[in-house]
Amino acid sequence: MKKLMICMSLCAALAACAGINQANMDWIPIGPEFPAKASSEIEIFTDRSQITRPYGNLGLLRIKNLDPDRDSLKRGVQRGRRFVASKGGDAMFLGQYNSAEDGAVNPKVTLIIYALKYGDNLTEEDRKAMDNFEVEAALNQTVDF
């Protein structure tokens, strides 16, 4: 019985952590998803001039309410990198908003991440999926891939 209670407590704690992680993330799809890849393959850019290959945008990820310390931000970037990898992206363009800029008493940071897919290595089918998604999204219609 004691083992069952410990196990249930652990499961509840893990579920709470998972809920907190998802609660502060917003994903706005701008393109189709591709097969997932390893997060170590995702390049990180902080300035558009660093991006030298043609690309399309798969979506916008916001990770909100992060503490403005280095470790919290680093964990947020790694979480974003894993998320972009899960969508089949090749790179991410990283920005941030810090509420301290608006005079917040308890400042928090929002990471703003664009998931990028390189266009110079797409198959014709992948390119068509991206084009179709763009057209269908502009028409406000649901796209099934």
Coordinates of N, CA and C in Angstrom, one line a residue:
M1 N 0.8 -1.2 0.0 CA 0.0 0.0 0.0 C 0.9 1.3 0.0
K2 N 2.0 1.2 0.8 CA 2.9 2.3 0.9 C 3.5 2.6 -0.5
K3 N 3.9 1.5 -1.2 CA 4.5 1.7 -2.5 C 3.5 2.3 -3.5
L4 N 2.3 1.9 -3.4 CA 1.2 2.4 -4.3 C 1.0 3.9 -4.0
M5 N 1.0 4.4 -2.8 CA 0.9 5.8 -2.4 C 2.1 6.6 -2.9
I6 N 3.3 6.0 -2.8 CA 4.5 6.7 -3.3 C 4.4 6.9 -4.8
C7 N 4.0 5.8 -5.5 CA 3.9 5.8 -6.9 C 2.8 6.8 -7.4
M8 N 1.7 6.8 -6.7 CA 0.6 7.8 -7.1 C 1.1 9.2 -6.9
S9 N 1.8 9.5 -5.8 CA 2.3 10.8 -5.5 C 3.3 11.2 -6.6
L10 N 4.2 10.3 -7.0 CA 5.2 10.6 -8.0 C 4.5 10.9 -9.3
C11 N 3.5 10.1 -9.7 CA 2.7 10.3 -11.0 C 2.0 11.7 -10.9
A12 N 1.4 12.0 -9.8 CA 0.7 13.3 -9.7 C 1.7 14.5 -9.8
A13 N 2.9 14.3 -9.3 CA 3.9 15.4 -9.4 C 4.4 15.5 -10.8
L14 N 4.6 14.4 -11.5 CA 5.0 14.5 -12.9 C 3.9 15.1 -13.8
A15 N 2.7 14.7 -13.5 CA 1.6 15.3 -14.3 C 1.5 16.8 -14.1
A16 N 1.7 17.2 -12.9 CA 1.7 18.7 -12.6 C 2.8 19.4 -13.3
C17 N 4.0 18.8 -13.3 CA 5.1 19.4 -14.1 C 4.8 19.5 -15.6
A18 N 4.2 18.4 -16.1 CA 3.9 18.4 -17.5 C 2.9 19.5 -17.8
G19 N 1.9 19.7 -17.0 CA 0.9 20.7 -17.2 C 1.5 22.1 -17.1
I20 N 2.4 22.3 -16.2 CA 3.0 23.6 -16.1 C 3.8 23.9 -17.4
N21 N 4.5 22.9 -17.9 CA 5.3 23.1 -19.1 C 4.4 23.5 -20.3
Q22 N 3.3 22.8 -20.5 CA 2.4 23.1 -21.6 C 1.7 24.4 -21.4
A23 N 1.4 24.7 -20.2 CA 0.6 25.9 -19.9 C 1.3 27.2 -20.4
N24 N 2.6 27.2 -20.4 CA 3.3 28.5 -20.8 C 3.8 28.4 -22.2
M25 N 3.4 27.5 -23.0 CA 3.8 27.4 -24.4 C 2.6 27.6 -25.3
D26 N 2.8 28.4 -26.4 CA 1.9 28.6 -27.4 C 2.5 28.3 -28.8
W27 N 1.8 27.5 -29.6 CA 2.3 27.1 -30.9 C 1.3 27.6 -31.9
I28 N 1.8 28.4 -32.9 CA 1.0 28.9 -33.9 C 1.5 28.3 -35.2
P29 N 0.9 27.3 -35.8 CA 1.4 26.7 -37.0 C 1.3 27.7 -38.2
I30 N 2.4 27.8 -39.0 CA 2.4 28.6 -40.2 C 2.7 27.7 -41.4
G31 N 3.1 26.5 -41.1 CA 3.5 25.5 -42.2 C 3.2 24.1 -41.7
P32 N 3.3 23.2 -42.6 CA 3.1 21.8 -42.2 C 4.2 21.2 -41.3
E33 N 3.9 20.1 -40.7 CA 4.9 19.4 -39.9 C 5.6 18.4 -40.8
F34 N 6.8 18.1 -40.4 CA 7.7 17.2 -41.1 C 8.1 16.1 -40.1
P35 N 8.7 15.0 -40.5 CA 9.2 14.0 -39.6 C 10.1 14.6 -38.6
A36 N 10.0 14.2 -37.3 CA 10.8 14.7 -36.2 C 12.3 14.3 -36.5
K37 N 13.1 15.1 -35.8 CA 14.6 14.9 -35.9 C 15.2 15.1 -34.5
A38 N 16.4 14.8 -34.4 CA 17.1 15.1 -33.1 C 17.3 16.6 -32.9
S39 N 17.1 17.0 -31.6 CA 17.2 18.4 -31.3 C 18.6 18.9 -31.5
S40 N 19.6 18.1 -31.5 CA 21.0 18.5 -31.7 C 21.2 19.0 -33.2
E41 N 20.3 18.6 -34.1 CA 20.4 19.0 -35.5 C 19.8 20.4 -35.7
I42 N 19.1 21.0 -34.8 CA 18.5 22.3 -34.9 C 19.5 23.4 -34.7
E43 N 19.7 24.2 -35.8 CA 20.5 25.4 -35.7 C 19.8 26.5 -35.0
I44 N 20.5 27.3 -34.2 CA 19.9 28.4 -33.5 C 20.5 29.7 -34.0
F45 N 19.6 30.7 -34.5 CA 20.0 32.0 -34.9 C 19.3 33.1 -34.1
T46 N 20.0 34.1 -33.9 CA 19.5 35.3 -33.1 C 19.5 36.5 -34.0
D47 N 19.9 36.5 -35.2 CA 19.9 37.6 -36.1 C 19.6 37.0 -37.5
R48 N 18.8 37.7 -38.3 CA 18.4 37.2 -39.6 C 19.6 37.1 -40.6
S49 N 20.6 38.0 -40.3 CA 21.8 37.9 -41.2 C 22.6 36.6 -41.1
Q50 N 22.3 35.9 -40.0 CA 23.0 34.6 -39.8 C 22.4 33.5 -40.7
I51 N 21.2 33.7 -41.1 CA 20.5 32.7 -41.9 C 20.9 32.8 -43.4
T52 N 21.7 31.9 -43.9 CA 22.2 32.0 -45.3 C 21.5 31.1 -46.3
R53 N 20.6 30.3 -45.8 CA 20.0 29.3 -46.8 C 18.5 29.8 -46.9
P54 N 17.9 29.5 -48.1 CA 16.5 29.8 -48.2 C 15.6 28.9 -47.3
Y55 N 14.6 29.5 -46.7 CA 13.8 28.8 -45.7 C 12.3 29.1 -45.8
G56 N 11.5 28.3 -45.2 CA 10.1 28.6 -45.0 C 9.9 28.5 -43.5
N57 N 8.8 29.1 -43.1 CA 8.4 29.2 -41.6 C 7.4 28.1 -41.3
L58 N 7.7 27.2 -40.4 CA 6.8 26.2 -40.0 C 5.8 26.7 -38.9
G59 N 6.2 27.7 -38.1 CA 5.3 28.1 -37.0 C 6.1 29.0 -36.1
L60 N 5.3 29.6 -35.2 CA 5.8 30.5 -34.1 C 5.5 29.8 -32.8
L61 N 6.6 29.7 -32.0 CA 6.5 29.1 -30.6 C 6.8 30.2 -29.6
R62 N 5.9 30.4 -28.6 CA 6.1 31.3 -27.5 C 6.2 30.5 -26.2
I63 N 7.3 30.7 -25.5 CA 7.5 30.1 -24.2 C 7.4 31.3 -23.2
K64 N 6.4 31.4 -22.4 CA 6.1 32.5 -21.6 C 6.4 32.4 -20.1
N65 N 6.6 33.5 -19.4 CA 6.7 33.6 -18.0 C 8.0 32.9 -17.5
L66 N 9.1 33.0 -18.2 CA 10.3 32.5 -17.7 C 11.0 33.5 -16.8
D67 N 11.7 33.0 -15.8 CA 12.5 33.9 -14.9 C 13.6 34.5 -15.8
P68 N 14.0 35.7 -15.6 CA 15.1 36.3 -16.4 C 16.5 35.9 -16.1
D69 N 16.7 34.8 -15.4 CA 18.1 34.3 -15.1 C 18.6 33.4 -16.2
R70 N 19.9 33.3 -16.3 CA 20.6 32.5 -17.4 C 20.1 31.1 -17.4
D71 N 20.0 30.4 -16.3 CA 19.6 29.0 -16.3 C 18.2 28.8 -16.8
S72 N 17.3 29.6 -16.4 CA 15.9 29.5 -16.8 C 15.8 29.7 -18.3
L73 N 16.5 30.7 -18.8 CA 16.4 31.0 -20.2 C 17.1 29.9 -21.1
K74 N 18.2 29.4 -20.5 CA 18.8 28.3 -21.2 C 17.9 27.1 -21.3
R75 N 17.2 26.7 -20.2 CA 16.3 25.6 -20.3 C 15.1 25.9 -21.3
G76 N 14.7 27.2 -21.3 CA 13.6 27.5 -22.3 C 14.1 27.4 -23.7
V77 N 15.3 27.8 -24.0 CA 15.9 27.6 -25.4 C 16.0 26.1 -25.7
Q78 N 16.4 25.3 -24.8 CA 16.5 23.9 -25.0 C 15.1 23.2 -25.3
R79 N 14.2 23.7 -24.5 CA 12.8 23.2 -24.7 C 12.3 23.6 -26.0
G80 N 12.6 24.8 -26.4 CA 12.2 25.3 -27.8 C 12.9 24.5 -28.9
R81 N 14.1 24.2 -28.7 CA 14.9 23.4 -29.6 C 14.3 22.0 -29.8
R82 N 13.9 21.4 -28.7 CA 13.2 20.1 -28.8 C 11.9 20.1 -29.5
F83 N 11.2 21.2 -29.2 CA 9.8 21.4 -29.9 C 10.0 21.6 -31.4
V84 N 10.9 22.4 -31.8 CA 11.2 22.7 -33.2 C 11.6 21.3 -33.9
A85 N 12.4 20.6 -33.2 CA 12.8 19.3 -33.8 C 11.6 18.3 -33.9
S86 N 10.7 18.4 -33.0 CA 9.5 17.5 -33.0 C 8.6 17.9 -34.2
K87 N 8.7 19.1 -34.7 CA 7.9 19.5 -35.9 C 8.7 19.3 -37.2
G88 N 9.9 18.8 -37.1 CA 10.7 18.6 -38.3 C 11.4 19.8 -38.8
G89 N 11.6 20.8 -38.0 CA 12.3 22.0 -38.4 C 13.8 21.7 -38.6
D90 N 14.5 22.7 -39.3 CA 15.9 22.6 -39.4 C 16.7 23.6 -38.6
A91 N 16.0 24.7 -38.2 CA 16.6 25.8 -37.5 C 15.5 26.5 -36.7
M92 N 16.0 27.4 -35.8 CA 15.1 28.3 -35.1 C 15.7 29.7 -35.0
F93 N 14.8 30.6 -35.2 CA 15.2 32.0 -35.1 C 14.6 32.5 -33.8
L94 N 15.5 32.9 -32.9 CA 15.2 33.2 -31.5 C 15.2 34.7 -31.1
G95 N 14.1 35.1 -30.5 CA 14.0 36.4 -30.0 C 13.4 36.4 -28.6
Q96 N 13.2 37.5 -27.9 CA 12.7 37.5 -26.6 C 12.0 38.8 -26.3
Y97 N 11.1 38.8 -25.4 CA 10.4 40.0 -24.8 C 10.6 39.9 -23.3
N98 N 11.1 41.0 -22.7 CA 11.3 41.0 -21.3 C 10.4 42.1 -20.7
S99 N 9.5 41.7 -19.8 CA 8.5 42.6 -19.3 C 9.1 43.7 -18.4
A100 N 10.4 43.6 -18.1 CA 11.1 44.6 -17.4 C 11.2 45.9 -18.2
E101 N 11.1 45.7 -19.6 CA 11.1 46.8 -20.5 C 9.9 47.7 -20.3
D102 N 8.8 47.1 -19.8 CA 7.6 47.9 -19.6 C 7.4 48.2 -18.1
G103 N 8.5 48.1 -17.3 CA 8.5 48.5 -15.9 C 7.8 47.5 -15.0
A104 N 7.8 46.2 -15.3 CA 7.2 45.2 -14.5 C 8.0 45.1 -13.2
V105 N 7.3 45.0 -12.1 CA 7.9 44.8 -10.7 C 8.6 43.4 -10.6
N106 N 7.9 42.4 -11.1 CA 8.4 41.0 -11.1 C 8.6 40.6 -12.6
P107 N 9.7 41.0 -13.2 CA 9.8 40.8 -14.7 C 9.9 39.3 -15.1
K108 N 9.3 39.0 -16.2 CA 9.4 37.7 -16.8 C 9.8 37.8 -18.2
V109 N 10.3 36.8 -18.8 CA 10.7 36.8 -20.2 C 9.8 35.8 -21.0
T110 N 9.5 36.2 -22.2 CA 8.8 35.4 -23.2 C 9.8 35.1 -24.3
L111 N 10.1 33.9 -24.6 CA 11.0 33.5 -25.7 C 10.1 33.4 -26.9
I112 N 10.5 34.0 -28.1 CA 9.7 34.0 -29.3 C 10.6 33.3 -30.3
I113 N 10.1 32.1 -30.8 CA 10.9 31.2 -31.6 C 10.2 30.9 -32.9
Y114 N 10.8 31.2 -34.0 CA 10.3 30.8 -35.3 C 10.9 29.5 -35.7
A115 N 10.1 28.5 -36.0 CA 10.6 27.2 -36.5 C 10.8 27.3 -38.0
L116 N 12.0 27.1 -38.5 CA 12.4 27.2 -39.9 C 12.7 25.9 -40.5
K117 N 12.3 25.8 -41.8 CA 12.5 24.6 -42.6 C 13.3 25.1 -43.8
Y118 N 14.5 24.5 -44.1 CA 15.3 24.9 -45.2 C 14.6 24.5 -46.5
G119 N 14.6 25.4 -47.5 CA 13.9 25.1 -48.7 C 14.8 24.5 -49.8
D120 N 16.1 24.5 -49.6 CA 17.0 24.0 -50.6 C 17.2 22.5 -50.6
N121 N 16.6 21.8 -49.6 CA 16.7 20.3 -49.6 C 15.3 19.7 -49.5
L122 N 14.3 20.4 -49.9 CA 12.9 19.8 -49.8 C 12.6 19.0 -51.1
T123 N 11.9 17.9 -50.9 CA 11.4 17.2 -52.0 C 10.3 18.0 -52.7
E124 N 9.9 17.6 -53.9 CA 8.8 18.3 -54.5 C 7.5 18.1 -53.7
E125 N 7.3 17.0 -53.1 CA 6.1 16.8 -52.3 C 6.1 17.7 -51.1
D126 N 7.3 17.8 -50.4 CA 7.4 18.7 -49.3 C 7.1 20.1 -49.6
R127 N 7.7 20.6 -50.8 CA 7.5 21.9 -51.2 C 6.0 22.2 -51.5
K128 N 5.4 21.2 -52.1 CA 3.9 21.4 -52.4 C 3.1 21.5 -51.1
A129 N 3.5 20.7 -50.1 CA 2.8 20.7 -48.8 C 2.9 22.1 -48.2
M130 N 4.1 22.7 -48.3 CA 4.3 24.0 -47.7 C 3.5 25.0 -48.5
D131 N 3.5 25.0 -49.8 CA 2.7 25.9 -50.6 C 1.2 25.7 -50.3
N132 N 0.7 24.5 -50.3 CA -0.7 24.3 -50.0 C -1.1 24.8 -48.6
F133 N -0.2 24.6 -47.6 CA -0.5 25.0 -46.3 C -0.7 26.6 -46.3
E134 N 0.2 27.2 -47.0 CA 0.2 28.7 -47.0 C -1.1 29.2 -47.7
V135 N -1.5 28.6 -48.8 CA -2.7 29.0 -49.5 C -4.0 28.7 -48.6
E136 N -4.0 27.4 -48.0 CA -5.2 27.0 -47.2 C -5.3 27.9 -46.0
A137 N -4.1 28.2 -45.3 CA -4.1 29.0 -44.1 C -4.6 30.4 -44.5
A138 N -4.3 30.9 -45.6 CA -4.7 32.3 -46.0 C -6.3 32.3 -46.2
L139 N -6.8 31.1 -46.6 CA -8.2 31.0 -46.8 C -9.0 30.6 -45.5
N140 N -8.2 30.4 -44.5 CA -8.8 30.0 -43.2 C -9.4 28.7 -43.2
Q141 N -8.8 27.7 -43.9 CA -9.4 26.4 -44.0 C -8.5 25.4 -43.4
T142 N -9.0 24.3 -42.9 CA -8.2 23.3 -42.3 C -7.5 22.4 -43.4
V143 N -6.3 22.1 -43.1 CA -5.5 21.3 -44.1 C -5.2 20.0 -43.4
D144 N -5.5 18.9 -44.1 CA -5.1 17.5 -43.7 C -3.9 17.1 -44.5
F145 N -2.8 16.7 -43.9 CA -1.7 16.2 -44.6 C -1.5 14.7 -44.3

